[in-house]
PDB file of N, CA, C and O in Angstrom:
ATOM      1  N   MET A  65       8.194 -23.649  -5.203  1.00  0.00           N
ATOM      2  CA  MET A  65       8.232 -21.513  -3.476  1.00  0.00           C
ATOM      3  C   MET A  65       7.015 -21.140  -4.759  1.00  0.00           C
ATOM      4  O   MET A  65       7.230 -20.481  -5.970  1.00  0.00           O
ATOM      5  N   ALA A  66       5.915 -20.508  -3.394  1.00  0.00           N
ATOM      6  CA  ALA A  66       4.849 -20.340  -4.049  1.00  0.00           C
ATOM      7  C   ALA A  66       5.055 -18.561  -4.141  1.00  0.00           C
ATOM      8  O   ALA A  66       6.659 -18.830  -3.754  1.00  0.00           O
ATOM      9  N   ALA A  67       5.090 -17.751  -4.911  1.00  0.00           N
ATOM     10  CA  ALA A  67       4.974 -16.816  -5.678  1.00  0.00           C
ATOM     11  C   ALA A  67       4.668 -15.897  -4.707  1.00  0.00           C
ATOM     12  O   ALA A  67       3.680 -15.317  -3.553  1.00  0.00           O
ATOM     13  N   LEU A  68       5.165 -14.720  -4.453  1.00  0.00           N
ATOM     14  CA  LEU A  68       5.545 -13.764  -3.197  1.00  0.00           C
ATOM     15  C   LEU A  68       4.124 -12.928  -3.781  1.00  0.00           C
ATOM     16  O   LEU A  68       3.448 -12.429  -4.472  1.00  0.00           O
ATOM     17  N   LYS A  69       3.255 -12.552  -2.221  1.00  0.00           N
ATOM     18  CA  LYS A  69       1.659 -12.140  -2.207  1.00  0.00           C
ATOM     19  C   LYS A  69       1.958  -9.911  -2.164  1.00  0.00           C
ATOM     20  O   LYS A  69       3.301 -10.160  -1.831  1.00  0.00           O
ATOM     21  N   LYS A  70       2.052 -10.164  -2.829  1.00  0.00           N
ATOM     22  CA  LYS A  70       2.759  -8.237  -3.633  1.00  0.00           C
ATOM     23  C   LYS A  70       1.659  -7.768  -2.427  1.00  0.00           C
ATOM     24  O   LYS A  70      -0.513  -7.742  -2.325  1.00  0.00           O
ATOM     25  N   ILE A  71       1.674  -6.527  -2.009  1.00  0.00           N
ATOM     26  CA  ILE A  71       1.176  -5.699  -0.571  1.00  0.00           C
ATOM     27  C   ILE A  71       0.931  -4.767  -1.482  1.00  0.00           C
ATOM     28  O   ILE A  71       2.306  -3.476  -1.517  1.00  0.00           O
ATOM     29  N   LEU A  72       0.347  -3.574  -1.338  1.00  0.00           N
ATOM     30  CA  LEU A  72       0.131  -2.123  -1.535  1.00  0.00           C
ATOM     31  C   LEU A  72       0.373  -1.625   0.048  1.00  0.00           C
ATOM     32  O   LEU A  72      -0.867  -1.303   0.120  1.00  0.00           O
ATOM     33  N   LEU A  73       1.178  -0.661   0.226  1.00  0.00           N
ATOM     34  CA  LEU A  73       1.429  -0.423   1.903  1.00  0.00           C
ATOM     35  C   LEU A  73       1.268   2.148   1.547  1.00  0.00           C
ATOM     36  O   LEU A  73       2.397   2.216   1.181  1.00  0.00           O
ATOM     37  N   VAL A  74      -0.229   2.164   1.806  1.00  0.00           N
ATOM     38  CA  VAL A  74      -0.338   3.977   1.281  1.00  0.00           C
ATOM     39  C   VAL A  74      -0.457   4.715   2.934  1.00  0.00           C
ATOM     40  O   VAL A  74      -1.470   3.871   3.338  1.00  0.00           O
ATOM     41  N   ASP A  75       0.443   5.333   2.981  1.00  0.00           N
ATOM     42  CA  ASP A  75       0.584   5.735   4.248  1.00  0.00           C
ATOM     43  C   ASP A  75       1.042   7.203   3.828  1.00  0.00           C
ATOM     44  O   ASP A  75       2.454   7.111   3.992  1.00  0.00           O
ATOM     45  N   ASP A  76       1.034   7.992   4.566  1.00  0.00           N
ATOM     46  CA  ASP A  76       2.086  10.248   4.442  1.00  0.00           C
ATOM     47  C   ASP A  76       3.173   9.124   5.737  1.00  0.00           C
ATOM     48  O   ASP A  76       3.668  10.713   5.303  1.00  0.00           O
ATOM     49  N   ASP A  77       2.604   9.073   6.178  1.00  0.00           N
ATOM     50  CA  ASP A  77       3.946   8.856   7.569  1.00  0.00           C
ATOM     51  C   ASP A  77       5.062   7.981   7.327  1.00  0.00           C
ATOM     52  O   ASP A  77       4.787   7.210   7.238  1.00  0.00           O
ATOM     53  N   ASP A  78       6.364   8.571   6.664  1.00  0.00           N
ATOM     54  CA  ASP A  78       7.912   8.004   5.947  1.00  0.00           C
ATOM     55  C   ASP A  78       8.294   7.028   7.900  1.00  0.00           C
ATOM     56  O   ASP A  78       8.090   5.363   6.952  1.00  0.00           O
ATOM     57  N   ASP A  79       8.050   7.297   8.365  1.00  0.00           N
ATOM     58  CA  ASP A  79       8.556   5.488   9.654  1.00  0.00           C
ATOM     59  C   ASP A  79       7.667   4.543  10.181  1.00  0.00           C
ATOM     60  O   ASP A  79       8.400   4.086   9.773  1.00  0.00           O
ATOM     61  N   LEU A  80       6.500   5.520  10.418  1.00  0.00           N
ATOM     62  CA  LEU A  80       4.970   4.610  10.115  1.00  0.00           C
ATOM     63  C   LEU A  80       5.098   3.108   8.575  1.00  0.00           C
ATOM     64  O   LEU A  80       5.761   2.035   9.032  1.00  0.00           O
ATOM     65  N   ARG A  81       5.221   4.125   7.241  1.00  0.00           N
ATOM     66  CA  ARG A  81       4.875   2.958   6.836  1.00  0.00           C
ATOM     67  C   ARG A  81       6.740   2.116   6.267  1.00  0.00           C
ATOM     68  O   ARG A  81       6.298   1.487   6.143  1.00  0.00           O
ATOM     69  N   GLU A  82       7.371   2.531   5.904  1.00  0.00           N
ATOM     70  CA  GLU A  82       8.622   1.627   6.748  1.00  0.00           C
ATOM     71  C   GLU A  82       8.815   0.821   7.463  1.00  0.00           C
ATOM     72  O   GLU A  82       8.964  -0.362   7.236  1.00  0.00           O
ATOM     73  N   ALA A  83       8.732   0.961   8.632  1.00  0.00           N
ATOM     74  CA  ALA A  83       8.910   0.085   9.426  1.00  0.00           C
ATOM     75  C   ALA A  83       8.037  -0.918   8.990  1.00  0.00           C
ATOM     76  O   ALA A  83       7.115  -2.932   9.251  1.00  0.00           O
ATOM     77  N   LEU A  84       6.123  -0.887   8.956  1.00  0.00           N
ATOM     78  CA  LEU A  84       5.036  -2.385   8.232  1.00  0.00           C
ATOM     79  C   LEU A  84       5.725  -2.501   7.446  1.00  0.00           C
ATOM     80  O   LEU A  84       5.959  -3.341   7.322  1.00  0.00           O
ATOM     81  N   SER A  85       6.410  -1.613   6.416  1.00  0.00           N
ATOM     82  CA  SER A  85       6.778  -2.717   5.512  1.00  0.00           C
ATOM     83  C   SER A  85       8.198  -3.563   6.003  1.00  0.00           C
ATOM     84  O   SER A  85       8.036  -5.047   4.815  1.00  0.00           O
ATOM     85  N   GLU A  86       8.974  -3.197   6.862  1.00  0.00           N
ATOM     86  CA  GLU A  86       9.962  -3.678   6.806  1.00  0.00           C
ATOM     87  C   GLU A  86       9.476  -5.262   7.178  1.00  0.00           C
ATOM     88  O   GLU A  86      10.310  -6.373   7.471  1.00  0.00           O
ATOM     89  N   GLN A  87       8.325  -4.877   8.159  1.00  0.00           N
ATOM     90  CA  GLN A  87       7.959  -5.613   9.204  1.00  0.00           C
ATOM     91  C   GLN A  87       7.702  -7.307   8.417  1.00  0.00           C
ATOM     92  O   GLN A  87       8.106  -8.397   8.391  1.00  0.00           O
ATOM     93  N   LEU A  88       7.187  -6.668   7.144  1.00  0.00           N
ATOM     94  CA  LEU A  88       5.781  -6.943   6.432  1.00  0.00           C
ATOM     95  C   LEU A  88       6.899  -8.450   5.358  1.00  0.00           C
ATOM     96  O   LEU A  88       6.792  -9.219   4.667  1.00  0.00           O
ATOM     97  N   VAL A  89       8.405  -7.336   4.936  1.00  0.00           N
ATOM     98  CA  VAL A  89       9.070  -8.050   3.910  1.00  0.00           C
ATOM     99  C   VAL A  89      10.087  -9.428   4.458  1.00  0.00           C
ATOM    100  O   VAL A  89      11.183  -9.140   4.106  1.00  0.00           O
ATOM    101  N   ARG A  90       9.657  -8.698   5.721  1.00  0.00           N
ATOM    102  CA  ARG A  90      10.887  -9.808   6.688  1.00  0.00           C
ATOM    103  C   ARG A  90      10.383 -11.266   7.439  1.00  0.00           C
ATOM    104  O   ARG A  90      10.697 -12.031   6.811  1.00  0.00           O
ATOM    105  N   THR A  91       8.718 -11.064   6.592  1.00  0.00           N
ATOM    106  CA  THR A  91       8.326 -12.730   6.637  1.00  0.00           C
ATOM    107  C   THR A  91       9.447 -13.673   5.441  1.00  0.00           C
ATOM    108  O   THR A  91       8.674 -15.007   5.015  1.00  0.00           O
ATOM    109  N   GLU A  92       9.226 -13.326   4.055  1.00  0.00           N
ATOM    110  CA  GLU A  92       9.407 -13.420   3.849  1.00  0.00           C
ATOM    111  C   GLU A  92       8.502 -14.174   2.017  1.00  0.00           C
ATOM    112  O   GLU A  92       8.352 -14.923   1.781  1.00  0.00           O
ATOM    113  N   ASP A  93       6.972 -13.429   3.064  1.00  0.00           N
ATOM    114  CA  ASP A  93       6.194 -13.968   1.603  1.00  0.00           C
ATOM    115  C   ASP A  93       5.211 -13.000   1.661  1.00  0.00           C
ATOM    116  O   ASP A  93       5.026 -13.223   1.010  1.00  0.00           O
ATOM    117  N   PHE A  94       5.339 -11.725   1.729  1.00  0.00           N
ATOM    118  CA  PHE A  94       5.062 -10.731   0.874  1.00  0.00           C
ATOM    119  C   PHE A  94       5.769  -9.815   0.285  1.00  0.00           C
ATOM    120  O   PHE A  94       7.521  -9.514   0.286  1.00  0.00           O
ATOM    121  N   ASP A  95       5.528  -9.206  -2.067  1.00  0.00           N
ATOM    122  CA  ASP A  95       6.400  -8.135  -2.104  1.00  0.00           C
ATOM    123  C   ASP A  95       5.967  -6.930  -1.383  1.00  0.00           C
ATOM    124  O   ASP A  95       4.650  -6.431  -1.941  1.00  0.00           O
ATOM    125  N   VAL A  96       6.218  -5.850  -0.992  1.00  0.00           N
ATOM    126  CA  VAL A  96       5.543  -4.726  -0.639  1.00  0.00           C
ATOM    127  C   VAL A  96       6.048  -3.241  -1.592  1.00  0.00           C
ATOM    128  O   VAL A  96       6.875  -3.019  -1.774  1.00  0.00           O
ATOM    129  N   PHE A  97       5.105  -2.753  -1.691  1.00  0.00           N
ATOM    130  CA  PHE A  97       5.390  -1.538  -2.497  1.00  0.00           C
ATOM    131  C   PHE A  97       4.948  -0.586  -1.962  1.00  0.00           C
ATOM    132  O   PHE A  97       3.717  -0.775  -1.452  1.00  0.00           O
ATOM    133  N   GLU A  98       4.846   0.433  -2.451  1.00  0.00           N
ATOM    134  CA  GLU A  98       4.595   1.788  -1.082  1.00  0.00           C
ATOM    135  C   GLU A  98       4.912   3.115  -1.886  1.00  0.00           C
ATOM    136  O   GLU A  98       4.730   2.808  -3.065  1.00  0.00           O
ATOM    137  N   ALA A  99       3.706   4.283  -0.694  1.00  0.00           N
ATOM    138  CA  ALA A  99       2.910   5.598  -1.550  1.00  0.00           C
ATOM    139  C   ALA A  99       2.206   5.685  -0.812  1.00  0.00           C
ATOM    140  O   ALA A  99       2.220   5.719   0.427  1.00  0.00           O
ATOM    141  N   GLN A 100       2.454   7.615  -0.966  1.00  0.00           N
ATOM    142  CA  GLN A 100       2.603   7.564  -0.316  1.00  0.00           C
ATOM    143  C   GLN A 100       1.444   8.658  -0.636  1.00  0.00           C
ATOM    144  O   GLN A 100       1.320   9.115   0.901  1.00  0.00           O
ATOM    145  N   THR A 101       0.871   9.203  -0.741  1.00  0.00           N
ATOM    146  CA  THR A 101      -0.716   9.392  -1.662  1.00  0.00           C
ATOM    147  C   THR A 101      -1.179   8.751  -1.542  1.00  0.00           C
ATOM    148  O   THR A 101      -0.806   7.459  -2.807  1.00  0.00           O
ATOM    149  N   GLY A 102      -2.996   9.107  -1.617  1.00  0.00           N
ATOM    150  CA  GLY A 102      -3.779   8.564  -2.999  1.00  0.00           C
ATOM    151  C   GLY A 102      -3.429   8.121  -4.191  1.00  0.00           C
ATOM    152  O   GLY A 102      -3.571   7.583  -4.515  1.00  0.00           O
ATOM    153  N   ALA A 103      -2.430   9.595  -4.440  1.00  0.00           N
ATOM    154  CA  ALA A 103      -2.751   9.773  -6.240  1.00  0.00           C
ATOM    155  C   ALA A 103      -1.267   8.490  -6.423  1.00  0.00           C
ATOM    156  O   ALA A 103      -1.397   7.930  -7.210  1.00  0.00           O
ATOM    157  N   GLU A 104      -0.295   8.589  -5.661  1.00  0.00           N
ATOM    158  CA  GLU A 104       0.951   7.725  -5.875  1.00  0.00           C
ATOM    159  C   GLU A 104      -0.137   6.646  -6.162  1.00  0.00           C
ATOM    160  O   GLU A 104       0.256   5.350  -6.312  1.00  0.00           O
ATOM    161  N   ALA A 105      -0.807   6.187  -5.216  1.00  0.00           N
ATOM    162  CA  ALA A 105      -1.585   4.907  -4.559  1.00  0.00           C
ATOM    163  C   ALA A 105      -2.471   4.300  -6.198  1.00  0.00           C
ATOM    164  O   ALA A 105      -2.287   3.857  -6.821  1.00  0.00           O
ATOM    165  N   MET A 106      -3.190   4.842  -7.038  1.00  0.00           N
ATOM    166  CA  MET A 106      -4.469   4.364  -8.101  1.00  0.00           C
ATOM    167  C   MET A 106      -3.278   4.569  -8.355  1.00  0.00           C
ATOM    168  O   MET A 106      -3.346   3.741  -9.827  1.00  0.00           O
ATOM    169  N   GLU A 107      -1.576   5.439  -9.252  1.00  0.00           N
ATOM    170  CA  GLU A 107      -1.011   5.382 -10.596  1.00  0.00           C
ATOM    171  C   GLU A 107      -0.107   3.972 -10.339  1.00  0.00           C
ATOM    172  O   GLU A 107      -0.503   3.034 -11.080  1.00  0.00           O
ATOM    173  N   LYS A 108       0.321   3.124  -8.326  1.00  0.00           N
ATOM    174  CA  LYS A 108       1.057   2.014  -8.806  1.00  0.00           C
ATOM    175  C   LYS A 108      -0.479   1.211  -8.781  1.00  0.00           C
ATOM    176  O   LYS A 108      -0.289   0.156  -9.742  1.00  0.00           O
ATOM    177  N   ALA A 109      -1.835   1.016  -8.479  1.00  0.00           N
ATOM    178  CA  ALA A 109      -3.252   0.677  -8.648  1.00  0.00           C
ATOM    179  C   ALA A 109      -3.294  -0.027 -10.653  1.00  0.00           C
ATOM    180  O   ALA A 109      -3.315  -0.867 -10.769  1.00  0.00           O
ATOM    181  N   ARG A 110      -3.564   1.746 -10.936  1.00  0.00           N
ATOM    182  CA  ARG A 110      -3.845   1.201 -12.217  1.00  0.00           C
ATOM    183  C   ARG A 110      -2.667   0.373 -13.050  1.00  0.00           C
ATOM    184  O   ARG A 110      -2.699  -0.556 -14.271  1.00  0.00           O
ATOM    185  N   ALA A 111      -1.208   0.194 -12.239  1.00  0.00           N
ATOM    186  CA  ALA A 111       0.184  -1.388 -12.893  1.00  0.00           C
ATOM    187  C   ALA A 111      -0.003  -1.573 -13.656  1.00  0.00           C
ATOM    188  O   ALA A 111       0.435  -2.107 -13.366  1.00  0.00           O
ATOM    189  N   GLN A 112      -0.123  -2.033 -12.124  1.00  0.00           N
ATOM    190  CA  GLN A 112      -0.450  -3.696 -11.933  1.00  0.00           C
ATOM    191  C   GLN A 112      -1.662  -4.114 -10.845  1.00  0.00           C
ATOM    192  O   GLN A 112      -1.694  -3.271  -9.860  1.00  0.00           O
ATOM    193  N   SER A 113      -1.971  -5.248 -10.694  1.00  0.00           N
ATOM    194  CA  SER A 113      -2.713  -5.935  -9.029  1.00  0.00           C
ATOM    195  C   SER A 113      -1.759  -6.043  -8.405  1.00  0.00           C
ATOM    196  O   SER A 113      -0.889  -6.195  -8.229  1.00  0.00           O
ATOM    197  N   PHE A 114      -2.725  -5.682  -7.195  1.00  0.00           N
ATOM    198  CA  PHE A 114      -1.828  -6.543  -5.532  1.00  0.00           C
ATOM    199  C   PHE A 114      -2.903  -7.533  -5.274  1.00  0.00           C
ATOM    200  O   PHE A 114      -4.197  -7.719  -5.268  1.00  0.00           O
ATOM    201  N   ASP A 115      -2.408  -8.286  -3.584  1.00  0.00           N
ATOM    202  CA  ASP A 115      -3.071  -8.758  -3.467  1.00  0.00           C
ATOM    203  C   ASP A 115      -4.352  -8.299  -2.092  1.00  0.00           C
ATOM    204  O   ASP A 115      -4.555  -9.042  -1.899  1.00  0.00           O
ATOM    205  N   LEU A 116      -3.006  -7.402  -1.678  1.00  0.00           N
ATOM    206  CA  LEU A 116      -3.971  -5.719  -0.408  1.00  0.00           C
ATOM    207  C   LEU A 116      -3.147  -5.193  -0.770  1.00  0.00           C
ATOM    208  O   LEU A 116      -2.287  -4.831  -1.095  1.00  0.00           O
ATOM    209  N   VAL A 117      -3.982  -4.469   0.008  1.00  0.00           N
ATOM    210  CA  VAL A 117      -4.038  -2.779  -0.048  1.00  0.00           C
ATOM    211  C   VAL A 117      -4.903  -2.453   0.994  1.00  0.00           C
ATOM    212  O   VAL A 117      -5.443  -2.610   2.147  1.00  0.00           O
ATOM    213  N   ILE A 118      -2.749  -1.595   2.069  1.00  0.00           N
ATOM    214  CA  ILE A 118      -3.557  -0.893   3.359  1.00  0.00           C
ATOM    215  C   ILE A 118      -3.478   0.324   3.138  1.00  0.00           C
ATOM    216  O   ILE A 118      -2.715   0.773   2.671  1.00  0.00           O
ATOM    217  N   LEU A 119      -4.860   1.067   3.944  1.00  0.00           N
ATOM    218  CA  LEU A 119      -4.606   2.706   3.028  1.00  0.00           C
ATOM    219  C   LEU A 119      -4.777   3.336   4.815  1.00  0.00           C
ATOM    220  O   LEU A 119      -5.242   3.157   5.789  1.00  0.00           O
ATOM    221  N   ASP A 120      -4.121   3.985   4.695  1.00  0.00           N
ATOM    222  CA  ASP A 120      -4.326   5.246   6.267  1.00  0.00           C
ATOM    223  C   ASP A 120      -5.899   5.972   5.712  1.00  0.00           C
ATOM    224  O   ASP A 120      -5.625   5.927   3.982  1.00  0.00           O
ATOM    225  N   VAL A 121      -6.497   6.196   6.195  1.00  0.00           N
ATOM    226  CA  VAL A 121      -7.546   6.557   5.759  1.00  0.00           C
ATOM    227  C   VAL A 121      -7.286   8.247   6.092  1.00  0.00           C
ATOM    228  O   VAL A 121      -8.112   9.366   5.232  1.00  0.00           O
ATOM    229  N   GLY A 122      -6.213   8.587   7.117  1.00  0.00           N
ATOM    230  CA  GLY A 122      -5.953  10.265   6.292  1.00  0.00           C
ATOM    231  C   GLY A 122      -4.607  10.595   5.884  1.00  0.00           C
ATOM    232  O   GLY A 122      -3.408  10.942   6.199  1.00  0.00           O
ATOM    233  N   LEU A 123      -5.117  10.231   4.644  1.00  0.00           N
ATOM    234  CA  LEU A 123      -4.063  10.875   3.453  1.00  0.00           C
ATOM    235  C   LEU A 123      -4.381  12.741   3.376  1.00  0.00           C
ATOM    236  O   LEU A 123      -4.709  13.215   3.810  1.00  0.00           O
ATOM    237  N   PRO A 124      -2.496  13.050   2.412  1.00  0.00           N
ATOM    238  CA  PRO A 124      -3.087  14.330   2.502  1.00  0.00           C
ATOM    239  C   PRO A 124      -4.060  14.792   0.815  1.00  0.00           C
ATOM    240  O   PRO A 124      -4.272  15.667   1.272  1.00  0.00           O
ATOM    241  N   ASP A 125      -3.718  13.967   0.438  1.00  0.00           N
ATOM    242  CA  ASP A 125      -4.609  14.263  -0.699  1.00  0.00           C
ATOM    243  C   ASP A 125      -6.695  14.057  -0.818  1.00  0.00           C
ATOM    244  O   ASP A 125      -7.752  13.687  -1.359  1.00  0.00           O
ATOM    245  N   THR A 126      -6.983  12.899  -0.065  1.00  0.00           N
ATOM    246  CA  THR A 126      -7.355  12.382   0.133  1.00  0.00           C
ATOM    247  C   THR A 126      -7.635  10.991   1.243  1.00  0.00           C
ATOM    248  O   THR A 126      -7.233  10.699   1.904  1.00  0.00           O
ATOM    249  N   ASP A 127      -9.837  10.851   1.533  1.00  0.00           N
ATOM    250  CA  ASP A 127      -9.098   9.311   2.477  1.00  0.00           C
ATOM    251  C   ASP A 127      -9.404   8.825   2.556  1.00  0.00           C
ATOM    252  O   ASP A 127      -9.835   8.232   0.641  1.00  0.00           O
ATOM    253  N   GLY A 128      -8.800   8.090   2.680  1.00  0.00           N
ATOM    254  CA  GLY A 128      -8.268   6.150   2.439  1.00  0.00           C
ATOM    255  C   GLY A 128      -9.715   6.431   2.029  1.00  0.00           C
ATOM    256  O   GLY A 128      -9.012   4.743   1.407  1.00  0.00           O
ATOM    257  N   ARG A 129     -10.520   5.829   3.278  1.00  0.00           N
ATOM    258  CA  ARG A 129     -12.253   5.296   2.779  1.00  0.00           C
ATOM    259  C   ARG A 129     -12.542   5.427   1.712  1.00  0.00           C
ATOM    260  O   ARG A 129     -12.693   4.605   0.505  1.00  0.00           O
ATOM    261  N   GLU A 130     -12.500   7.142   1.616  1.00  0.00           N
ATOM    262  CA  GLU A 130     -12.955   6.807  -0.356  1.00  0.00           C
ATOM    263  C   GLU A 130     -11.655   6.400  -1.389  1.00  0.00           C
ATOM    264  O   GLU A 130     -12.212   6.002  -2.816  1.00  0.00           O
ATOM    265  N   LEU A 131     -10.397   6.517  -1.127  1.00  0.00           N
ATOM    266  CA  LEU A 131      -9.372   6.125  -2.386  1.00  0.00           C
ATOM    267  C   LEU A 131     -10.520   4.316  -1.872  1.00  0.00           C
ATOM    268  O   LEU A 131     -10.032   3.599  -3.476  1.00  0.00           O
ATOM    269  N   ALA A 132      -9.936   3.810  -1.302  1.00  0.00           N
ATOM    270  CA  ALA A 132     -10.799   2.507  -1.373  1.00  0.00           C
ATOM    271  C   ALA A 132     -11.936   1.803  -2.358  1.00  0.00           C
ATOM    272  O   ALA A 132     -11.685   1.065  -3.425  1.00  0.00           O
ATOM    273  N   ARG A 133     -13.088   3.003  -2.417  1.00  0.00           N
ATOM    274  CA  ARG A 133     -14.234   2.139  -3.434  1.00  0.00           C
ATOM    275  C   ARG A 133     -13.674   3.221  -4.543  1.00  0.00           C
ATOM    276  O   ARG A 133     -13.385   2.202  -4.381  1.00  0.00           O
ATOM    277  N   VAL A 134     -13.161   4.116  -5.031  1.00  0.00           N
ATOM    278  CA  VAL A 134     -12.197   4.234  -6.061  1.00  0.00           C
ATOM    279  C   VAL A 134     -11.720   2.855  -6.980  1.00  0.00           C
ATOM    280  O   VAL A 134     -12.240   2.754  -8.192  1.00  0.00           O
ATOM    281  N   MET A 135     -11.132   2.531  -5.616  1.00  0.00           N
ATOM    282  CA  MET A 135      -9.419   1.055  -6.529  1.00  0.00           C
ATOM    283  C   MET A 135     -10.462  -0.113  -6.539  1.00  0.00           C
ATOM    284  O   MET A 135     -10.125  -0.847  -7.218  1.00  0.00           O
ATOM    285  N   ARG A 136     -12.082  -0.146  -5.885  1.00  0.00           N
ATOM    286  CA  ARG A 136     -12.937  -1.749  -5.993  1.00  0.00           C
ATOM    287  C   ARG A 136     -13.355  -1.164  -7.301  1.00  0.00           C
ATOM    288  O   ARG A 136     -13.806  -2.304  -7.625  1.00  0.00           O
ATOM    289  N   LYS A 137     -13.467  -0.201  -7.130  1.00  0.00           N
ATOM    290  CA  LYS A 137     -14.182   0.164  -8.466  1.00  0.00           C
ATOM    291  C   LYS A 137     -13.091  -0.443 -10.397  1.00  0.00           C
ATOM    292  O   LYS A 137     -13.189  -0.593 -11.220  1.00  0.00           O
TER     293      LYS A 137
END
């Protein structure tokens, strides 16, 4: 069996984040990690690598596009 792909899902909307996470996990191909803020996402990204990061553009503490630029560095 292939290793699960790790996804970091970043969104401040609890209901949306949980619904997306449930759907992704249900496929049994992904291990989903969640973050509610940009700061929390950066902590998790520094602690481990992810195959995919899904970012909300309008996070409470940063713009998702800027966070993507910082994460790529």
